[in-house]
Amino acid sequence: MSVSSTVSGAAAPELRIVGFLCNWCSYGGADTAGVGRFIQPTDLRIIRLPCSGRTNPLFIAKALLQGADGVLVSGCHPRDCHYAEGNFYARRRLEVFKQLLPVLGVDPRRFEYTWVSASEGQRWQMVVSKFTEQIHSLGPARRLPGAPELEWLRESAG
Amino acid sequence: MAVQEELKKIILGLLPQVDCVIGWGPGPDLLCASPYFMRRPEEVDNFLAGPMATQNTALYLPEYKGKKVALVVKGCDSRSVAQLLAEKLIAREEVRIIGFPCAGVADMGKIAARLAPHGEPGEAEKAVYGEKELRITMAGRELVLPLAEIKADKCLRCAHPNAVFSDHFAGEKAAGNDDEFKDLAALETMSLEDRFSFWEKEMSRCVRCYACRNACPLCVCRDHCVASSRDPHWLTQADGVSDKLLFQVTHALHLAGRCTGCGECQRACPAGIPVLLLKRALSRAVEGLFGHSAGLDPETRPPLLTFQVEERTIKEKAW
């Protein structure tokens, strides 16, 4: 499996990608990838949510407008939601949100949503690698004046 | 105006049955009206309808829950009522709807721009809205402004000039136009980079007065608005475009699939920021994905409050 050139240690500076993962499937999937020692890029910072249906588009808007270069939302596959239908609502909401981004002047490729189950460690590795690659090809996002300073994050990222 | 007299008759007939009739009455100057709450028959004499009746009367409905009110509505106002009903925020048996054919409302900004060489709108000594023009007497001379030139933009693309549903209707139904989202198409001729700069520049004028939110008939959180919550503290007190734009985006997202495009947010904005554009972008997205226009049917469930197991119109990313 090909891995993005941005695996830690590579020359490209790390970008800030925020991942909102559901507790039951995708967070487990990311864990499976870790346990399986699959090599992944390290730009992604994960925030665990109870369900992809908990993803208020406000979370994504705040991340994108206040310093993130990319946002990834991942939940259980449709029909597999731990709460039966949370991801069905999420799918509609997130798709509508994605269509607002070009009007704001934000490249819609900076935001993706997908489904990864707890057993799909390999799929998780593929999603993270491809998404990180996509964000790196877009480069750092433009910042708005007044967005909070995230110097500490940049420093800690090296 | 014949329709106005007919409306007065309907209002007088309804007054004994309701606590209050909401319409429009004399405003701060002769050019524009104010929302007007009629409880006594003699108050009905001051009722106004026509191009100066800009405000959305549906704004007050959720506050009147539990009381019986009648509402005079333009087409856009009636869509807000329909949406409030669809979300069960008001009860059908508590409202009586009085419709009339709306010929479009005046844009006070456009009028002020035309009057600028002669004086302020408040200095008008006389103002008469005719069928085709507005005649203003100011500093001893008469100015004639064609209605087509001072009409609000939202009225130029209005598809529903008549109330979409009503208990009473005064006058003959008017014909509507097609909304082709030309304003969005104009924005989209710009590059992504330029659009970002556009919002950065527009939002820099925002003073966070939240008039847009307060004028919105579908902003029903009132004291629980995300903008005033300190825990969680989604919007900081810091001055900067980033928080201002985040509020507008959040406001628009809360209205996705619900906004009827009445344009009150933009009309209320003291800084003239085109905040309606964001809501229209979401309306277009919802229309494209789910074939749903808000506020046309009080019975339809808003598309973001439901789902289909197989979404035919959503094209997910293939990894």
mmCIF file with all atom_site columns, N, CA and C in Angstrom, chain B residues 54-107:
data_model
loop_
_atom_site.group_PDB
_atom_site.id
_atom_site.type_symbol
_atom_site.label_atom_id
_atom_site.label_alt_id
_atom_site.label_comp_id
_atom_site.label_asym_id
_atom_site.label_entity_id
_atom_site.label_seq_id
_atom_site.pdbx_PDB_ins_code
_atom_site.Cartn_x
_atom_site.Cartn_y
_atom_site.Cartn_z
_atom_site.occupancy
_atom_site.B_iso_or_equiv
_atom_site.pdbx_formal_charge
_atom_site.auth_seq_id
_atom_site.auth_comp_id
_atom_site.auth_asym_id
_atom_site.auth_atom_id
_atom_site.pdbx_PDB_model_num
ATOM 1   N N  . THR B 1 54  ? -42.685 46.823 4.370  1.00 0.00 ? 54  THR B N  1
ATOM 2   C CA . THR B 1 54  ? -41.535 45.951 4.131  1.00 0.00 ? 54  THR B CA 1
ATOM 3   C C  . THR B 1 54  ? -41.392 44.829 5.152  1.00 0.00 ? 54  THR B C  1
ATOM 4   N N  . GLN B 1 55  ? -41.779 45.089 6.403  1.00 0.00 ? 55  GLN B N  1
ATOM 5   C CA . GLN B 1 55  ? -41.461 44.130 7.467  1.00 0.00 ? 55  GLN B CA 1
ATOM 6   C C  . GLN B 1 55  ? -42.241 42.829 7.323  1.00 0.00 ? 55  GLN B C  1
ATOM 7   N N  . ASN B 1 56  ? -41.614 41.756 7.855  1.00 0.00 ? 56  ASN B N  1
ATOM 8   C CA . ASN B 1 56  ? -42.240 40.440 7.837  1.00 0.00 ? 56  ASN B CA 1
ATOM 9   C C  . ASN B 1 56  ? -43.074 40.276 9.104  1.00 0.00 ? 56  ASN B C  1
ATOM 10  N N  . THR B 1 57  ? -44.392 40.205 8.927  1.00 0.00 ? 57  THR B N  1
ATOM 11  C CA . THR B 1 57  ? -45.272 40.146 10.106 1.00 0.00 ? 57  THR B CA 1
ATOM 12  C C  . THR B 1 57  ? -45.167 38.811 10.842 1.00 0.00 ? 57  THR B C  1
ATOM 13  N N  . ALA B 1 58  ? -44.635 37.787 10.174 1.00 0.00 ? 58  ALA B N  1
ATOM 14  C CA . ALA B 1 58  ? -44.535 36.472 10.817 1.00 0.00 ? 58  ALA B CA 1
ATOM 15  C C  . ALA B 1 58  ? -43.547 36.471 11.975 1.00 0.00 ? 58  ALA B C  1
ATOM 16  N N  . LEU B 1 59  ? -42.672 37.492 12.007 1.00 0.00 ? 59  LEU B N  1
ATOM 17  C CA . LEU B 1 59  ? -41.643 37.562 13.050 1.00 0.00 ? 59  LEU B CA 1
ATOM 18  C C  . LEU B 1 59  ? -42.232 37.442 14.453 1.00 0.00 ? 59  LEU B C  1
ATOM 19  N N  . TYR B 1 60  ? -43.438 38.003 14.644 1.00 0.00 ? 60  TYR B N  1
ATOM 20  C CA . TYR B 1 60  ? -43.998 38.109 15.996 1.00 0.00 ? 60  TYR B CA 1
ATOM 21  C C  . TYR B 1 60  ? -44.794 36.877 16.414 1.00 0.00 ? 60  TYR B C  1
ATOM 22  N N  . LEU B 1 61  ? -45.029 35.971 15.456 1.00 0.00 ? 61  LEU B N  1
ATOM 23  C CA . LEU B 1 61  ? -45.949 34.860 15.745 1.00 0.00 ? 61  LEU B CA 1
ATOM 24  C C  . LEU B 1 61  ? -45.538 33.967 16.917 1.00 0.00 ? 61  LEU B C  1
ATOM 25  N N  . PRO B 1 62  ? -44.265 33.504 16.973 1.00 0.00 ? 62  PRO B N  1
ATOM 26  C CA . PRO B 1 62  ? -43.934 32.596 18.085 1.00 0.00 ? 62  PRO B CA 1
ATOM 27  C C  . PRO B 1 62  ? -44.170 33.239 19.459 1.00 0.00 ? 62  PRO B C  1
ATOM 28  N N  . GLU B 1 63  ? -44.023 34.581 19.560 1.00 0.00 ? 63  GLU B N  1
ATOM 29  C CA . GLU B 1 63  ? -44.260 35.254 20.838 1.00 0.00 ? 63  GLU B CA 1
ATOM 30  C C  . GLU B 1 63  ? -45.733 35.218 21.243 1.00 0.00 ? 63  GLU B C  1
ATOM 31  N N  . TYR B 1 64  ? -46.587 35.063 20.250 1.00 0.00 ? 64  TYR B N  1
ATOM 32  C CA . TYR B 1 64  ? -48.031 35.095 20.519 1.00 0.00 ? 64  TYR B CA 1
ATOM 33  C C  . TYR B 1 64  ? -48.604 33.701 20.714 1.00 0.00 ? 64  TYR B C  1
ATOM 34  N N  . LYS B 1 65  ? -47.726 32.722 20.898 1.00 0.00 ? 65  LYS B N  1
ATOM 35  C CA . LYS B 1 65  ? -48.208 31.357 21.054 1.00 0.00 ? 65  LYS B CA 1
ATOM 36  C C  . LYS B 1 65  ? -49.180 31.279 22.237 1.00 0.00 ? 65  LYS B C  1
ATOM 37  N N  . GLY B 1 66  ? -50.293 30.612 22.019 1.00 0.00 ? 66  GLY B N  1
ATOM 38  C CA . GLY B 1 66  ? -51.298 30.524 23.089 1.00 0.00 ? 66  GLY B CA 1
ATOM 39  C C  . GLY B 1 66  ? -52.373 31.594 22.964 1.00 0.00 ? 66  GLY B C  1
ATOM 40  N N  . LYS B 1 67  ? -52.106 32.599 22.113 1.00 0.00 ? 67  LYS B N  1
ATOM 41  C CA . LYS B 1 67  ? -53.119 33.632 21.873 1.00 0.00 ? 67  LYS B CA 1
ATOM 42  C C  . LYS B 1 67  ? -53.566 33.524 20.434 1.00 0.00 ? 67  LYS B C  1
ATOM 43  N N  . LYS B 1 68  ? -54.744 34.041 20.167 1.00 0.00 ? 68  LYS B N  1
ATOM 44  C CA . LYS B 1 68  ? -55.248 33.993 18.797 1.00 0.00 ? 68  LYS B CA 1
ATOM 45  C C  . LYS B 1 68  ? -54.909 35.289 18.085 1.00 0.00 ? 68  LYS B C  1
ATOM 46  N N  . VAL B 1 69  ? -54.212 35.204 16.972 1.00 0.00 ? 69  VAL B N  1
ATOM 47  C CA . VAL B 1 69  ? -53.873 36.415 16.223 1.00 0.00 ? 69  VAL B CA 1
ATOM 48  C C  . VAL B 1 69  ? -54.210 36.232 14.748 1.00 0.00 ? 69  VAL B C  1
ATOM 49  N N  . ALA B 1 70  ? -54.514 37.362 14.121 1.00 0.00 ? 70  ALA B N  1
ATOM 50  C CA . ALA B 1 70  ? -54.655 37.360 12.662 1.00 0.00 ? 70  ALA B CA 1
ATOM 51  C C  . ALA B 1 70  ? -53.481 38.139 12.104 1.00 0.00 ? 70  ALA B C  1
ATOM 52  N N  . LEU B 1 71  ? -53.068 37.759 10.908 1.00 0.00 ? 71  LEU B N  1
ATOM 53  C CA . LEU B 1 71  ? -51.832 38.280 10.338 1.00 0.00 ? 71  LEU B CA 1
ATOM 54  C C  . LEU B 1 71  ? -52.093 38.687 8.900  1.00 0.00 ? 71  LEU B C  1
ATOM 55  N N  . VAL B 1 72  ? -51.702 39.917 8.553  1.00 0.00 ? 72  VAL B N  1
ATOM 56  C CA . VAL B 1 72  ? -51.754 40.304 7.142  1.00 0.00 ? 72  VAL B CA 1
ATOM 57  C C  . VAL B 1 72  ? -50.403 39.942 6.545  1.00 0.00 ? 72  VAL B C  1
ATOM 58  N N  . VAL B 1 73  ? -50.414 39.174 5.464  1.00 0.00 ? 73  VAL B N  1
ATOM 59  C CA . VAL B 1 73  ? -49.138 38.673 4.933  1.00 0.00 ? 73  VAL B CA 1
ATOM 60  C C  . VAL B 1 73  ? -48.951 38.961 3.453  1.00 0.00 ? 73  VAL B C  1
ATOM 61  N N  . LYS B 1 74  ? -47.698 39.311 3.127  1.00 0.00 ? 74  LYS B N  1
ATOM 62  C CA . LYS B 1 74  ? -47.264 39.294 1.735  1.00 0.00 ? 74  LYS B CA 1
ATOM 63  C C  . LYS B 1 74  ? -46.943 37.840 1.409  1.00 0.00 ? 74  LYS B C  1
ATOM 64  N N  . GLY B 1 75  ? -46.588 37.559 0.163  1.00 0.00 ? 75  GLY B N  1
ATOM 65  C CA . GLY B 1 75  ? -46.244 36.185 -0.202 1.00 0.00 ? 75  GLY B CA 1
ATOM 66  C C  . GLY B 1 75  ? -45.117 35.646 0.647  1.00 0.00 ? 75  GLY B C  1
ATOM 67  N N  . CYS B 1 76  ? -44.041 36.456 0.815  1.00 0.00 ? 76  CYS B N  1
ATOM 68  C CA . CYS B 1 76  ? -42.873 35.989 1.571  1.00 0.00 ? 76  CYS B CA 1
ATOM 69  C C  . CYS B 1 76  ? -43.223 35.774 3.045  1.00 0.00 ? 76  CYS B C  1
ATOM 70  N N  . ASP B 1 77  ? -44.049 36.658 3.597  1.00 0.00 ? 77  ASP B N  1
ATOM 71  C CA . ASP B 1 77  ? -44.445 36.494 5.007  1.00 0.00 ? 77  ASP B CA 1
ATOM 72  C C  . ASP B 1 77  ? -45.218 35.188 5.201  1.00 0.00 ? 77  ASP B C  1
ATOM 73  N N  . SER B 1 78  ? -46.076 34.878 4.215  1.00 0.00 ? 78  SER B N  1
ATOM 74  C CA . SER B 1 78  ? -46.893 33.668 4.347  1.00 0.00 ? 78  SER B CA 1
ATOM 75  C C  . SER B 1 78  ? -46.013 32.419 4.327  1.00 0.00 ? 78  SER B C  1
ATOM 76  N N  . ARG B 1 79  ? -44.896 32.487 3.592  1.00 0.00 ? 79  ARG B N  1
ATOM 77  C CA . ARG B 1 79  ? -43.993 31.326 3.561  1.00 0.00 ? 79  ARG B CA 1
ATOM 78  C C  . ARG B 1 79  ? -43.341 31.135 4.927  1.00 0.00 ? 79  ARG B C  1
ATOM 79  N N  . SER B 1 80  ? -43.033 32.236 5.607  1.00 0.00 ? 80  SER B N  1
ATOM 80  C CA . SER B 1 80  ? -42.472 32.111 6.964  1.00 0.00 ? 80  SER B CA 1
ATOM 81  C C  . SER B 1 80  ? -43.492 31.461 7.892  1.00 0.00 ? 80  SER B C  1
ATOM 82  N N  . VAL B 1 81  ? -44.771 31.854 7.737  1.00 0.00 ? 81  VAL B N  1
ATOM 83  C CA . VAL B 1 81  ? -45.819 31.263 8.579  1.00 0.00 ? 81  VAL B CA 1
ATOM 84  C C  . VAL B 1 81  ? -45.921 29.768 8.284  1.00 0.00 ? 81  VAL B C  1
ATOM 85  N N  . ALA B 1 82  ? -45.892 29.418 7.000  1.00 0.00 ? 82  ALA B N  1
ATOM 86  C CA . ALA B 1 82  ? -46.001 28.007 6.614  1.00 0.00 ? 82  ALA B CA 1
ATOM 87  C C  . ALA B 1 82  ? -44.845 27.208 7.210  1.00 0.00 ? 82  ALA B C  1
ATOM 88  N N  . GLN B 1 83  ? -43.645 27.803 7.206  1.00 0.00 ? 83  GLN B N  1
ATOM 89  C CA . GLN B 1 83  ? -42.486 27.094 7.741  1.00 0.00 ? 83  GLN B CA 1
ATOM 90  C C  . GLN B 1 83  ? -42.602 26.936 9.258  1.00 0.00 ? 83  GLN B C  1
ATOM 91  N N  . LEU B 1 84  ? -43.066 27.983 9.939  1.00 0.00 ? 84  LEU B N  1
ATOM 92  C CA . LEU B 1 84  ? -43.269 27.887 11.389 1.00 0.00 ? 84  LEU B CA 1
ATOM 93  C C  . LEU B 1 84  ? -44.287 26.795 11.714 1.00 0.00 ? 84  LEU B C  1
ATOM 94  N N  . LEU B 1 85  ? -45.312 26.681 10.866 1.00 0.00 ? 85  LEU B N  1
ATOM 95  C CA . LEU B 1 85  ? -46.324 25.640 11.067 1.00 0.00 ? 85  LEU B CA 1
ATOM 96  C C  . LEU B 1 85  ? -45.718 24.261 10.814 1.00 0.00 ? 85  LEU B C  1
ATOM 97  N N  . ALA B 1 86  ? -44.913 24.154 9.744  1.00 0.00 ? 86  ALA B N  1
ATOM 98  C CA . ALA B 1 86  ? -44.309 22.860 9.394  1.00 0.00 ? 86  ALA B CA 1
ATOM 99  C C  . ALA B 1 86  ? -43.427 22.362 10.531 1.00 0.00 ? 86  ALA B C  1
ATOM 100 N N  . GLU B 1 87  ? -42.823 23.301 11.269 1.00 0.00 ? 87  GLU B N  1
ATOM 101 C CA . GLU B 1 87  ? -41.942 22.906 12.375 1.00 0.00 ? 87  GLU B CA 1
ATOM 102 C C  . GLU B 1 87  ? -42.695 22.878 13.702 1.00 0.00 ? 87  GLU B C  1
ATOM 103 N N  . LYS B 1 88  ? -44.006 23.049 13.626 1.00 0.00 ? 88  LYS B N  1
ATOM 104 C CA . LYS B 1 88  ? -44.868 22.998 14.818 1.00 0.00 ? 88  LYS B CA 1
ATOM 105 C C  . LYS B 1 88  ? -44.448 24.015 15.879 1.00 0.00 ? 88  LYS B C  1
ATOM 106 N N  . LEU B 1 89  ? -43.948 25.158 15.433 1.00 0.00 ? 89  LEU B N  1
ATOM 107 C CA . LEU B 1 89  ? -43.567 26.213 16.365 1.00 0.00 ? 89  LEU B CA 1
ATOM 108 C C  . LEU B 1 89  ? -44.765 27.103 16.699 1.00 0.00 ? 89  LEU B C  1
ATOM 109 N N  . ILE B 1 90  ? -45.787 27.039 15.874 1.00 0.00 ? 90  ILE B N  1
ATOM 110 C CA . ILE B 1 90  ? -47.041 27.741 16.148 1.00 0.00 ? 90  ILE B CA 1
ATOM 111 C C  . ILE B 1 90  ? -48.180 26.774 15.819 1.00 0.00 ? 90  ILE B C  1
ATOM 112 N N  . ALA B 1 91  ? -49.356 27.079 16.316 1.00 0.00 ? 91  ALA B N  1
ATOM 113 C CA . ALA B 1 91  ? -50.489 26.183 16.094 1.00 0.00 ? 91  ALA B CA 1
ATOM 114 C C  . ALA B 1 91  ? -51.426 26.795 15.047 1.00 0.00 ? 91  ALA B C  1
ATOM 115 N N  . ARG B 1 92  ? -51.875 25.965 14.105 1.00 0.00 ? 92  ARG B N  1
ATOM 116 C CA . ARG B 1 92  ? -52.703 26.459 13.010 1.00 0.00 ? 92  ARG B CA 1
ATOM 117 C C  . ARG B 1 92  ? -53.990 27.116 13.505 1.00 0.00 ? 92  ARG B C  1
ATOM 118 N N  . GLU B 1 93  ? -54.587 26.523 14.553 1.00 0.00 ? 93  GLU B N  1
ATOM 119 C CA . GLU B 1 93  ? -55.880 27.060 14.993 1.00 0.00 ? 93  GLU B CA 1
ATOM 120 C C  . GLU B 1 93  ? -55.730 28.405 15.697 1.00 0.00 ? 93  GLU B C  1
ATOM 121 N N  . GLU B 1 94  ? -54.486 28.800 15.993 1.00 0.00 ? 94  GLU B N  1
ATOM 122 C CA . GLU B 1 94  ? -54.287 30.087 16.672 1.00 0.00 ? 94  GLU B CA 1
ATOM 123 C C  . GLU B 1 94  ? -54.024 31.250 15.720 1.00 0.00 ? 94  GLU B C  1
ATOM 124 N N  . VAL B 1 95  ? -53.831 30.950 14.437 1.00 0.00 ? 95  VAL B N  1
ATOM 125 C CA . VAL B 1 95  ? -53.556 32.047 13.498 1.00 0.00 ? 95  VAL B CA 1
ATOM 126 C C  . VAL B 1 95  ? -54.572 32.103 12.365 1.00 0.00 ? 95  VAL B C  1
ATOM 127 N N  . ARG B 1 96  ? -54.942 33.317 12.017 1.00 0.00 ? 96  ARG B N  1
ATOM 128 C CA . ARG B 1 96  ? -55.774 33.552 10.850 1.00 0.00 ? 96  ARG B CA 1
ATOM 129 C C  . ARG B 1 96  ? -54.916 34.331 9.868  1.00 0.00 ? 96  ARG B C  1
ATOM 130 N N  . ILE B 1 97  ? -54.904 33.875 8.637  1.00 0.00 ? 97  ILE B N  1
ATOM 131 C CA . ILE B 1 97  ? -54.021 34.477 7.642  1.00 0.00 ? 97  ILE B CA 1
ATOM 132 C C  . ILE B 1 97  ? -54.831 35.297 6.639  1.00 0.00 ? 97  ILE B C  1
ATOM 133 N N  . ILE B 1 98  ? -54.417 36.550 6.471  1.00 0.00 ? 98  ILE B N  1
ATOM 134 C CA . ILE B 1 98  ? -55.075 37.433 5.501  1.00 0.00 ? 98  ILE B CA 1
ATOM 135 C C  . ILE B 1 98  ? -54.066 37.735 4.395  1.00 0.00 ? 98  ILE B C  1
ATOM 136 N N  . GLY B 1 99  ? -54.337 37.252 3.203  1.00 0.00 ? 99  GLY B N  1
ATOM 137 C CA . GLY B 1 99  ? -53.396 37.456 2.100  1.00 0.00 ? 99  GLY B CA 1
ATOM 138 C C  . GLY B 1 99  ? -53.843 38.567 1.175  1.00 0.00 ? 99  GLY B C  1
ATOM 139 N N  . PHE B 1 100 ? -52.892 39.049 0.394  1.00 0.00 ? 100 PHE B N  1
ATOM 140 C CA . PHE B 1 100 ? -53.215 40.022 -0.660 1.00 0.00 ? 100 PHE B CA 1
ATOM 141 C C  . PHE B 1 100 ? -52.124 39.921 -1.717 1.00 0.00 ? 100 PHE B C  1
ATOM 142 N N  . PRO B 1 101 ? -52.385 40.361 -2.955 1.00 0.00 ? 101 PRO B N  1
ATOM 143 C CA . PRO B 1 101 ? -51.336 40.272 -3.983 1.00 0.00 ? 101 PRO B CA 1
ATOM 144 C C  . PRO B 1 101 ? -50.284 41.351 -3.738 1.00 0.00 ? 101 PRO B C  1
ATOM 145 N N  . CYS B 1 102 ? -49.050 40.947 -3.549 1.00 0.00 ? 102 CYS B N  1
ATOM 146 C CA . CYS B 1 102 ? -47.978 41.901 -3.256 1.00 0.00 ? 102 CYS B CA 1
ATOM 147 C C  . CYS B 1 102 ? -47.289 42.277 -4.561 1.00 0.00 ? 102 CYS B C  1
ATOM 148 N N  . ALA B 1 103 ? -47.147 43.580 -4.780 1.00 0.00 ? 103 ALA B N  1
ATOM 149 C CA . ALA B 1 103 ? -46.492 44.041 -6.012 1.00 0.00 ? 103 ALA B CA 1
ATOM 150 C C  . ALA B 1 103 ? -45.016 44.301 -5.773 1.00 0.00 ? 103 ALA B C  1
ATOM 151 N N  . GLY B 1 104 ? -44.517 43.875 -4.620 1.00 0.00 ? 104 GLY B N  1
ATOM 152 C CA . GLY B 1 104 ? -43.117 44.117 -4.285 1.00 0.00 ? 104 GLY B CA 1
ATOM 153 C C  . GLY B 1 104 ? -43.007 45.265 -3.301 1.00 0.00 ? 104 GLY B C  1
ATOM 154 N N  . VAL B 1 105 ? -42.008 45.192 -2.444 1.00 0.00 ? 105 VAL B N  1
ATOM 155 C CA . VAL B 1 105 ? -41.811 46.262 -1.466 1.00 0.00 ? 105 VAL B CA 1
ATOM 156 C C  . VAL B 1 105 ? -40.653 47.156 -1.885 1.00 0.00 ? 105 VAL B C  1
ATOM 157 N N  . ALA B 1 106 ? -40.644 48.345 -1.326 1.00 0.00 ? 106 ALA B N  1
ATOM 158 C CA . ALA B 1 106 ? -39.589 49.304 -1.661 1.00 0.00 ? 106 ALA B CA 1
ATOM 159 C C  . ALA B 1 106 ? -38.344 49.014 -0.849 1.00 0.00 ? 106 ALA B C  1
ATOM 160 N N  . ASP B 1 107 ? -37.197 49.275 -1.444 1.00 0.00 ? 107 ASP B N  1
ATOM 161 C CA . ASP B 1 107 ? -35.915 49.132 -0.765 1.00 0.00 ? 107 ASP B CA 1
ATOM 162 C C  . ASP B 1 107 ? -35.526 50.526 -0.276 1.00 0.00 ? 107 ASP B C  1
#
